[in-house]
XYZ file of C-alpha atoms in Angstrom:
665
model
C -8.473 113.274 40.580
C -10.057 111.663 37.573
C -10.301 107.824 38.074
C -8.350 105.756 36.044
C -10.570 104.165 33.058
C -9.649 100.615 31.831
C -9.427 100.976 27.828
C -11.663 99.127 25.576
C -9.304 96.761 23.449
C -8.283 97.920 20.146
C -8.909 95.393 17.778
C -6.674 96.137 14.392
C -8.795 96.376 11.387
C -6.594 93.757 9.752
C -7.387 91.321 12.255
C -9.128 88.641 10.223
C -13.037 86.935 10.969
C -13.134 83.342 12.066
C -16.794 82.621 11.520
C -18.693 81.239 14.360
C -19.040 77.611 12.832
C -16.276 78.311 10.360
C -13.910 75.549 8.864
C -10.873 77.388 9.916
C -8.894 76.287 13.178
C -8.523 78.630 16.062
C -5.255 80.167 16.721
C -3.081 78.167 19.066
C -1.710 79.431 22.198
C 1.455 78.009 23.395
C 5.344 78.089 22.519
C 7.655 77.132 19.554
C 8.729 73.474 20.129
C 6.208 73.087 23.254
C 3.190 72.568 21.221
C -0.443 74.556 21.443
C -3.807 74.537 22.413
C -6.451 76.141 20.238
C -9.287 78.173 21.965
C -12.522 78.820 20.110
C -15.852 80.544 21.240
C -17.889 77.946 19.838
C -16.189 74.762 21.321
C -13.613 75.502 24.125
C -10.201 74.401 23.899
C -8.673 71.971 21.193
C -7.062 70.619 19.159
C -3.966 69.814 21.052
C -0.355 69.512 19.789
C 1.349 68.883 23.455
C 3.000 65.752 22.034
C 5.922 66.610 19.737
C 5.121 65.998 16.168
C 1.129 64.869 16.714
C -2.073 66.534 16.852
C -5.172 65.448 18.835
C -8.508 67.057 17.389
C -10.548 66.227 20.473
C -12.252 68.815 22.773
C -12.663 68.432 26.427
C -16.249 69.700 27.470
C -14.994 70.595 31.021
C -12.215 72.845 29.755
C -14.163 75.903 29.619
C -14.474 79.736 30.353
C -18.031 80.563 31.914
C -19.571 84.056 32.850
C -22.174 85.168 35.502
C -23.606 88.129 35.551
C -26.246 89.839 37.756
C -27.459 93.723 37.350
C -28.329 95.458 40.972
C -31.629 93.873 41.596
C -31.698 92.239 38.294
C -32.125 88.635 37.462
C -28.570 86.627 37.309
C -27.676 84.699 34.097
C -24.608 82.276 33.397
C -23.258 80.581 30.567
C -20.453 78.628 29.123
C -18.682 80.893 26.854
C -19.030 78.218 24.091
C -22.010 77.353 22.114
C -21.360 73.460 21.995
C -19.521 71.558 24.825
C -18.995 68.362 22.476
C -20.438 66.152 25.567
C -22.157 63.081 25.358
C -25.353 62.010 27.405
C -25.375 63.312 30.910
C -21.832 64.622 30.901
C -22.088 68.431 32.069
C -25.657 68.281 31.203
C -26.370 71.002 33.708
C -24.060 73.700 32.166
C -25.948 76.107 30.082
C -24.345 76.799 26.602
C -23.812 80.122 25.132
C -26.488 81.229 22.237
C -25.218 80.421 18.947
C -24.140 83.525 16.778
C -23.167 85.882 19.313
C -19.599 85.899 19.554
C -17.029 87.442 17.050
C -13.420 86.033 16.534
C -10.793 88.003 15.193
C -7.617 86.700 14.456
C -4.051 88.105 13.912
C -1.366 85.781 15.332
C -0.241 85.450 17.858
C -3.101 87.776 19.195
C -6.835 86.985 18.840
C -10.142 88.382 19.999
C -13.413 86.904 21.089
C -16.127 89.879 21.524
C -19.674 88.494 23.134
C -22.508 90.643 22.056
C -26.247 90.402 22.439
C -26.363 88.294 25.578
C -24.853 89.980 28.716
C -25.297 93.767 29.353
C -21.641 94.149 30.007
C -19.601 94.704 27.025
C -17.165 91.840 27.114
C -13.915 91.010 25.071
C -11.194 88.685 25.687
C -7.864 89.146 23.929
C -5.689 86.094 23.873
C -2.010 85.476 22.990
C 1.198 83.897 23.654
C 4.566 85.335 23.344
C 5.942 85.508 19.610
C 7.731 88.237 17.609
C 10.529 88.368 15.317
C 14.125 87.865 16.542
C 12.900 86.478 19.445
C 14.421 83.116 20.564
C 13.499 82.868 24.480
C 9.888 83.754 24.975
C 8.840 82.393 22.082
C 9.505 78.789 23.373
C 7.452 79.381 26.386
C 4.418 77.006 26.978
C 1.794 79.539 27.768
C -1.698 81.270 26.989
C -2.436 84.939 28.186
C -6.178 85.841 28.250
C -6.805 89.384 29.095
C -10.670 89.855 29.902
C -12.236 93.237 29.711
C -15.637 93.993 30.904
C -17.512 97.515 30.240
C -20.722 98.651 31.987
C -22.600 100.622 29.507
C -25.649 100.826 32.011
C -26.614 103.164 34.654
C -26.321 100.705 37.727
C -23.908 98.236 39.165
C -23.032 94.779 37.289
C -21.774 91.927 39.349
C -19.739 89.506 37.214
C -17.714 86.111 37.572
C -15.599 84.794 35.513
C -14.812 81.081 35.667
C -12.184 78.721 34.005
C -12.727 75.101 34.586
C -10.172 72.850 33.578
C -9.440 68.650 33.407
C -6.407 67.573 34.893
C -4.800 66.060 31.545
C -1.280 65.747 33.028
C 0.179 62.191 31.476
C -2.090 61.993 28.412
C 0.313 63.610 25.760
C 2.446 60.285 25.031
C 2.349 57.468 23.123
C 0.496 54.739 24.570
C 1.350 51.982 21.689
C 5.268 52.294 21.485
C 5.775 48.828 20.013
C 3.822 49.334 17.043
C 6.237 51.211 14.536
C 4.342 53.928 13.007
C 1.209 54.093 15.105
C 0.175 56.439 17.612
C -2.453 56.037 20.397
C -2.268 59.026 23.005
C -2.816 58.086 26.769
C -6.147 60.051 26.411
C -8.166 60.253 29.681
C -5.607 57.823 31.480
C -5.476 59.911 34.611
C -4.717 57.500 37.494
C -2.654 59.151 39.904
C -3.485 63.118 38.776
C -4.086 65.293 41.622
C -4.690 69.165 41.754
C -3.297 71.788 44.226
C -4.861 74.870 45.020
C -2.054 77.645 44.977
C -2.177 80.987 46.977
C 0.965 82.916 45.879
C 0.926 86.785 47.066
C -1.408 88.158 44.470
C -1.533 85.209 42.602
C -4.267 82.268 42.821
C -4.538 79.445 40.780
C -4.882 75.563 40.398
C -1.772 73.340 39.817
C -2.097 70.148 37.925
C -0.155 67.142 39.027
C 0.452 63.575 38.826
C 1.979 60.925 41.227
C 5.331 59.683 39.221
C 6.196 56.158 39.115
C 9.821 56.919 37.893
C 12.591 58.536 38.734
C 13.456 59.691 35.432
C 11.064 62.270 33.892
C 9.131 60.682 31.171
C 7.296 62.031 27.823
C 3.884 63.555 29.093
C 5.065 64.042 32.777
C 5.048 67.279 34.415
C 2.321 69.808 35.069
C -0.401 72.286 34.006
C -2.004 75.293 35.706
C -4.821 77.817 35.245
C -4.362 81.042 37.107
C -5.155 84.563 37.644
C -4.750 87.603 40.098
C -6.390 88.896 43.650
C -6.742 91.987 45.105
C -9.240 93.724 47.430
C -11.749 94.492 44.606
C -11.925 90.914 43.539
C -13.309 87.742 45.089
C -11.896 84.455 44.295
C -13.650 81.236 44.698
C -12.708 77.578 43.858
C -13.313 73.863 43.889
C -9.870 71.613 43.686
C -11.387 68.574 42.763
C -14.457 67.597 40.828
C -15.738 65.293 38.381
C -15.929 66.434 34.658
C -17.863 63.193 33.827
C -20.623 63.725 35.942
C -23.753 66.395 35.088
C -21.702 69.058 36.520
C -24.093 70.004 38.852
C -21.326 70.617 41.773
C -20.001 73.328 39.881
C -22.693 75.130 37.880
C -25.461 75.159 40.782
C -22.997 77.099 42.755
C -21.678 79.238 39.877
C -25.130 79.790 38.469
C -26.458 81.058 41.470
C -24.163 83.863 42.510
C -21.053 83.482 40.638
C -19.265 81.815 43.819
C -17.834 78.444 44.340
C -17.722 76.341 47.560
C -13.974 76.862 48.154
C -13.209 73.084 48.771
C -9.694 71.939 48.466
C -9.047 68.208 47.705
C -5.725 66.784 46.729
C -6.829 63.213 46.407
C -5.178 61.452 43.502
C -7.555 60.049 40.672
C -8.512 55.995 40.971
C -8.092 54.044 37.946
C -10.781 55.194 35.787
C -11.447 58.389 37.302
C -11.033 61.833 36.257
C -10.444 65.130 38.059
C -11.066 68.731 37.256
C -10.714 71.976 39.106
C -12.405 75.472 38.803
C -11.223 78.920 39.475
C -13.720 81.792 39.514
C -13.177 85.716 40.004
C -16.218 87.729 41.003
C -16.350 91.731 41.013
C -18.301 94.787 40.643
C -18.152 97.073 37.353
C -19.665 100.488 38.457
C -21.914 102.241 35.833
C -19.707 103.527 32.932
C -16.608 101.948 34.101
C -14.523 98.905 33.286
C -12.408 96.208 34.804
C -9.592 94.079 33.148
C -9.107 90.407 34.517
C -6.278 88.254 33.635
C -6.237 84.639 33.318
C -3.322 82.131 32.263
C -2.800 78.867 31.247
C 0.584 77.191 31.523
C 1.981 73.693 31.326
C 5.663 71.984 31.611
C 5.769 68.862 29.761
C 9.981 68.998 28.886
C 10.623 65.529 27.566
C 10.012 64.767 23.760
C 9.998 61.392 22.588
C 10.159 60.206 19.045
C 11.093 56.381 18.737
C 11.033 54.564 21.949
C 13.880 55.909 24.197
C 14.694 58.613 21.855
C 14.245 61.776 23.988
C 15.358 65.378 24.030
C 14.328 68.116 26.135
C 12.275 71.018 24.674
C 13.716 74.394 24.091
C 11.732 76.012 27.014
C 13.789 73.700 29.924
C 16.661 76.248 28.942
C 14.975 78.619 30.735
C 13.133 76.718 33.311
C 14.424 73.956 35.272
C 14.347 70.134 33.613
C 12.250 68.870 36.189
C 8.758 69.084 35.064
C 7.728 71.016 37.800
C 7.650 74.528 36.496
C 4.090 75.224 35.581
C 3.527 77.640 38.042
C 6.950 79.345 37.589
C 5.833 80.024 34.064
C 2.776 81.521 35.507
C 4.427 83.983 37.676
C 7.007 84.733 34.394
C 3.678 85.608 32.562
C 1.842 87.496 34.863
C 5.039 89.575 35.469
C 5.796 90.310 31.715
C 2.736 89.784 29.613
C 2.359 93.456 29.492
C 5.717 93.695 27.856
C 5.167 90.864 25.637
C 2.105 92.356 24.170
C 3.792 95.532 23.238
C 6.751 93.827 21.719
C 4.024 92.024 19.626
C 2.610 95.651 18.478
C 5.548 96.871 17.624
C 7.051 93.893 15.588
C 3.608 94.167 13.804
C 3.127 97.583 13.132
C 5.221 98.335 10.210
C 3.429 95.592 8.439
C -0.528 97.028 9.458
C 0.804 100.446 8.624
C 2.311 99.654 5.006
C -0.136 101.213 2.185
C 1.322 99.373 -0.725
C -0.166 95.903 -0.076
C -3.383 94.072 -0.311
C -5.913 94.729 2.671
C -5.816 91.040 3.035
C -2.161 90.252 3.416
C -1.347 91.181 6.939
C -3.866 88.729 8.135
C -2.673 85.951 5.941
C 0.953 86.799 6.987
C 0.357 86.584 10.729
C -2.128 83.992 10.840
C -0.175 81.757 8.746
C 2.382 81.565 11.247
C 0.263 79.664 13.422
C 1.701 76.746 11.678
C 4.846 77.353 13.565
C 3.116 76.619 16.797
C 0.700 73.750 15.975
C 2.085 72.362 12.751
C 4.288 69.602 14.757
C 7.097 71.868 15.353
C 9.961 70.549 17.414
C 12.933 72.378 19.088
C 15.074 71.278 21.457
C 17.037 72.402 24.184
C 20.307 73.894 23.547
C 23.589 71.845 23.522
C 27.489 72.678 22.914
C 27.146 71.561 19.450
C 23.502 73.502 19.119
C 23.664 76.164 21.234
C 20.304 77.633 20.190
C 18.928 73.683 20.018
C 17.940 71.784 17.083
C 14.879 72.960 15.276
C 12.473 71.227 12.728
C 8.836 71.772 11.255
C 6.754 69.097 9.489
C 6.335 70.630 6.086
C 5.776 67.519 4.029
C 4.515 64.145 3.890
C 6.317 61.306 1.938
C 4.459 58.122 1.413
C 1.630 59.443 3.478
C 3.937 59.861 6.693
C 4.692 63.420 8.067
C 8.176 64.342 7.617
C 10.723 67.201 8.904
C 12.110 69.925 6.833
C 11.740 68.408 3.619
C 14.699 69.895 1.829
C 12.976 70.845 -1.676
C 10.008 71.887 -0.256
C 11.854 74.481 2.266
C 13.154 76.143 -0.861
C 9.846 78.220 -1.090
C 8.086 77.739 2.629
C 11.204 78.438 4.852
C 11.726 82.109 3.860
C 9.649 82.692 6.785
C 12.280 81.579 9.159
C 14.743 83.533 7.416
C 12.914 86.677 7.898
C 11.837 85.934 11.616
C 14.093 83.667 13.247
C 17.058 83.073 11.058
C 19.194 81.531 13.681
C 16.623 78.589 13.600
C 16.818 78.255 9.853
C 20.454 78.104 9.745
C 20.293 75.545 12.461
C 17.977 73.259 10.012
C 20.771 73.562 7.267
C 23.716 72.874 9.655
C 21.752 69.762 10.524
C 21.532 68.796 6.906
C 25.058 69.786 6.527
C 25.934 66.939 9.242
C 23.640 64.616 7.934
C 25.385 64.424 4.081
C 27.384 61.286 4.280
C 30.969 61.497 2.651
C 29.675 60.114 -0.560
C 27.954 63.330 -0.775
C 24.200 61.625 -0.540
C 21.884 64.569 0.248
C 18.705 63.712 2.483
C 15.527 64.247 1.319
C 14.152 65.528 4.745
C 15.526 65.226 8.328
C 13.009 62.278 9.516
C 9.777 61.864 10.914
C 8.165 61.880 14.541
C 7.732 58.677 15.202
C 11.488 57.556 14.711
C 14.674 59.484 15.315
C 14.559 63.198 13.746
C 17.956 64.790 12.785
C 19.634 61.175 13.106
C 17.458 58.685 11.138
C 17.235 61.276 7.813
C 15.233 60.488 4.780
C 16.978 59.017 2.148
C 15.310 59.289 -0.914
C 14.612 55.888 -3.165
C 15.188 58.122 -6.460
C 18.992 57.856 -6.853
C 18.840 59.175 -10.570
C 21.492 62.047 -11.382
C 18.810 64.468 -11.860
C 17.215 63.733 -8.525
C 20.437 63.620 -6.667
C 21.619 66.941 -8.330
C 18.055 68.519 -7.527
C 18.639 67.998 -3.613
C 22.310 69.161 -3.912
C 21.252 72.285 -5.641
C 18.520 72.982 -2.956
C 20.797 72.545 -0.023
C 23.577 74.752 -1.538
C 21.261 77.813 -2.488
C 19.614 77.692 0.896
C 22.635 78.023 2.611
C 23.970 80.940 0.360
C 20.528 82.568 0.747
C 20.760 82.463 4.619
C 24.284 83.981 4.266
C 23.078 86.784 1.900
C 19.728 87.278 3.365
C 20.970 87.734 7.090
C 23.681 90.344 6.238
C 26.430 88.789 4.221
C 28.857 88.306 7.493
C 28.100 85.177 9.045
C 31.303 83.456 7.590
C 31.243 80.660 10.606
C 27.930 79.543 9.182
C 29.394 79.059 5.646
C 32.227 77.106 7.333
C 29.759 74.777 9.014
C 28.065 73.805 5.875
C 31.303 74.073 3.637
C 32.550 70.531 3.703
C 28.728 69.269 2.903
C 28.718 71.478 0.167
C 31.783 70.310 -1.381
C 30.796 66.821 -0.656
C 27.463 67.376 -2.489
C 28.534 68.875 -5.461
C 31.391 66.581 -5.996
C 28.646 63.705 -6.259
C 27.213 65.658 -9.453
C 30.550 65.688 -11.491
C 29.866 63.523 -14.584
C 26.263 63.769 -14.527
C 24.328 64.154 -17.520
C 21.389 66.079 -17.022
C 20.923 69.863 -15.963
C 18.012 71.055 -13.918
C 17.409 74.744 -13.721
C 18.648 75.087 -10.365
C 21.957 73.668 -10.885
C 23.818 76.541 -12.330
C 22.405 78.658 -9.616
C 23.847 76.394 -7.048
C 27.112 76.270 -8.581
C 27.347 79.909 -8.599
C 26.665 80.279 -5.289
C 29.200 77.967 -4.299
C 31.563 79.993 -6.104
C 30.384 82.766 -3.726
C 30.734 80.930 -0.731
C 34.146 79.754 -1.686
C 35.298 83.527 -2.157
C 34.019 84.346 1.355
C 35.539 81.910 3.332
C 38.858 81.891 1.246
C 39.301 85.405 3.127
C 38.032 84.407 6.335
C 39.484 81.477 8.154
C 37.097 79.678 10.895
C 36.962 80.488 14.508
C 36.759 76.565 14.730
C 40.088 75.135 13.813
C 38.669 71.525 13.081
C 36.796 73.139 10.177
C 39.856 74.603 8.437
C 41.151 72.445 5.518
C 44.644 71.275 5.584
C 45.819 73.006 2.446
C 43.810 76.389 3.491
C 43.158 78.429 1.368
C 44.659 76.546 -1.891
C 41.986 73.968 -1.690
C 39.421 76.243 -1.374
C 40.485 78.228 -4.463
C 40.808 75.167 -6.376
C 37.445 74.044 -5.476
C 36.095 77.481 -6.928
C 37.889 76.923 -10.201
C 36.130 74.059 -10.735
C 32.669 75.268 -9.986
C 33.630 78.168 -12.292
C 34.248 75.626 -14.760
C 31.318 73.441 -14.555
C 29.219 76.643 -14.735
C 30.841 77.865 -17.992
C 30.179 74.534 -19.534
C 26.227 74.794 -19.114
C 24.864 76.322 -22.111
C 21.028 75.660 -21.546
C 18.599 74.274 -19.024
C 15.159 72.698 -19.585
C 11.991 75.044 -18.866
C 9.910 73.142 -16.215
C 8.544 73.992 -12.806
C 12.111 74.042 -11.447
C 12.850 77.174 -13.709
C 10.643 79.928 -11.567
C 12.643 78.514 -8.281
C 15.889 78.912 -9.975
C 14.953 82.399 -11.520
C 13.801 83.899 -8.165
C 16.982 82.774 -6.213
C 19.413 83.787 -8.902
C 17.634 87.307 -8.623
C 17.641 87.685 -4.856
C 21.081 86.477 -4.594
C 22.446 88.464 -6.998
C 23.644 85.510 -9.466
C 21.985 86.370 -12.519
C 25.344 87.823 -14.165
C 26.445 84.721 -13.565
C 23.777 82.172 -14.258
C 22.065 84.134 -17.144
C 19.209 82.728 -18.891
C 16.555 85.097 -17.223
C 12.884 83.949 -17.541
C 10.608 86.273 -19.092
C 7.745 88.016 -17.651
C 5.185 86.298 -19.864
C 6.781 82.780 -18.776
C 6.147 83.516 -14.979
C 2.566 85.160 -15.770
C 1.876 81.852 -17.892
C 3.383 79.731 -15.182
C 1.234 81.057 -12.461
C -2.144 81.068 -14.076
C -1.956 77.424 -15.638
C -0.179 75.276 -13.157
C 0.158 71.797 -13.960
C -1.773 69.375 -11.899
C 1.291 68.176 -10.265
C 2.996 71.416 -9.034
C 1.990 72.889 -5.502
C 0.243 76.184 -5.152
C 3.287 77.276 -3.132
C 5.180 77.582 -6.617
C 2.353 79.717 -7.854
C 3.149 82.137 -5.187
C 6.903 81.952 -5.889
C 5.732 83.048 -9.444
C 3.596 85.892 -8.066
C 6.792 87.147 -5.908
C 8.873 87.154 -8.907
C 6.525 89.070 -10.941
C 6.489 91.583 -7.775
C 10.236 91.706 -7.974
C 10.005 93.062 -11.786
C 7.458 95.421 -10.964
C 4.539 93.508 -12.281
C 2.595 94.737 -8.947
C -1.056 94.523 -10.272
C -0.674 90.751 -11.690
C 1.651 89.871 -8.969
C -1.402 90.569 -6.287
C -3.918 89.295 -8.439
C -2.273 85.911 -8.525
C -1.350 85.641 -4.979
C -4.939 86.388 -3.857
C -6.097 83.687 -5.661
C -4.517 81.233 -2.933
C -5.122 83.379 0.129
C -7.402 80.717 1.380
C -4.943 77.950 1.267
C -3.638 77.562 4.762
C -1.169 74.925 3.716
C 0.654 77.672 1.601
C 0.198 80.314 3.797
C 3.638 80.607 5.036
C 5.036 81.184 1.358
C 3.410 84.567 1.388
C 6.174 85.796 3.454
C 8.360 85.874 0.281
C 5.812 88.142 -1.368
C 6.288 90.619 2.027
C 10.345 89.896 1.828
C 10.311 91.205 -1.799
C 8.956 94.293 -0.629
C 11.204 94.736 2.671
C 14.427 93.159 1.249
C 13.575 90.484 3.314
C 14.555 92.297 6.371
C 11.918 91.977 9.492
C 13.719 90.323 12.206
């Protein structure tokens, strides 16, 4: 019988390149709402977004993969698989960094590949990913990264290799040390007193659990666990150091590893003293025969389930719905990943396959679409555990800055940047709009955004300083059309979602009665409100509390009111909102009610000559409108101009939505 051969990783041709010292961030590993960790071949691990709404750009020199290689009767060599340890002075000075420009990185979120060439005799590729695919509301929240390392021996003699992962215990760091100064963030970086490392042998799983002595009965933000892990079997040798000092020269690890790929197998669970840092190391040693290959998986997991915003304002993260809310589940996450990671990978590939196989899109588009999704992990996203009111949890992204402060789900910004959620995770987008519906007060004031990371998101919402009728009408319009958009693009069946928002819609539109100014989106909002009213007039709510006392008469009266207002609008101004209004009217089938369809020439001119105060997002929306009108060549030419803009990358999903009728989940 022919022996099984480990296949070489297949890297999709659409995967984008990341230059060895490029200005592009590495793709994050981690879960939606659980934060992320970047991993690059030139600087190790970082940035870190493990504290909700915050990013720490620092890189820890001790957190690294390293590789030892020795051909039969050959000279051994060992390198940290990073060209820059970012270490100062004598810190880890004994470690040998990997030569520059001998690694290629390819990116297609949530997967990426590091290919190491020209230094080792072995062919080495690391494929890394976290579970993320359309329509997934469970695994997508898991705080875990998977590293599938493959090694092939192209020579005619056996090669002994050893892959090591070193990690510093950073439990307790990811929380604000200065909770008394409003708006200030100072993480507890390198405050490691009480941190300790535990070596774990769990059947065929081995690894290190990073823990901390807890001072309080109630779990605090930043408390929990991290873990690194791999596998063991008769063909693998496992070595470890349970506790070493990452602020010395690193010789206690490197002198062993560089000699023969081994470690001294020392266990030490002594907690760190004040001012002390502790780290651990795990090495897997093996031999690859001539012409053969071997696959070695590693895992990084964490469990920091508590998010704190303003002092005392805490929520549990979404992943705690599937793991206990104790902060003791990092190893359980490892077990889950080891059992299911192959299935996750297949689901990721199945989700991406239709996109990668399309022939009617530019070659550059798949990478822009997929890699832009990294913002959902490392862009300050928060996602809470479910409650009776919000079974899927509350969700929010940082998508704008107001007065130099980050804010969640800016209502008018999400007119163009939230299509990605509608297409991939529509229940989360509906959750955001239901939160807006609850936040609209009885006077009809529509919030500008859902708050900021250092206050109380969802409760302390942003009320705009601009209270002019035009601005208020713009926010009301943005809310109404997004509600109807989510209803239409998810199958025209979710009347319960409409009921959850109806009272707020009526309040928001009531505020506008008698206002003198008309913005381009206002008639679209009125037409959408008519359609929403017609839908719920024939479908009583399942929740009796949402049904008006005089149902359906009150709904029918409101429909007539909106129809009358719509008929009274004779003209709207042409400005930057015109393209938004035209696009929404088209995709929602409201052009007949709204009229005043813009010309293709207007869209082209708008996209080519964006005013200085208009974002590239609106340029991309113009391209999407032109694509929907059959102006394919012009649309893609406009879209290509902005493909380097990471900030606007999520908006490209609108163009893909035009091609797919917004159906991808």
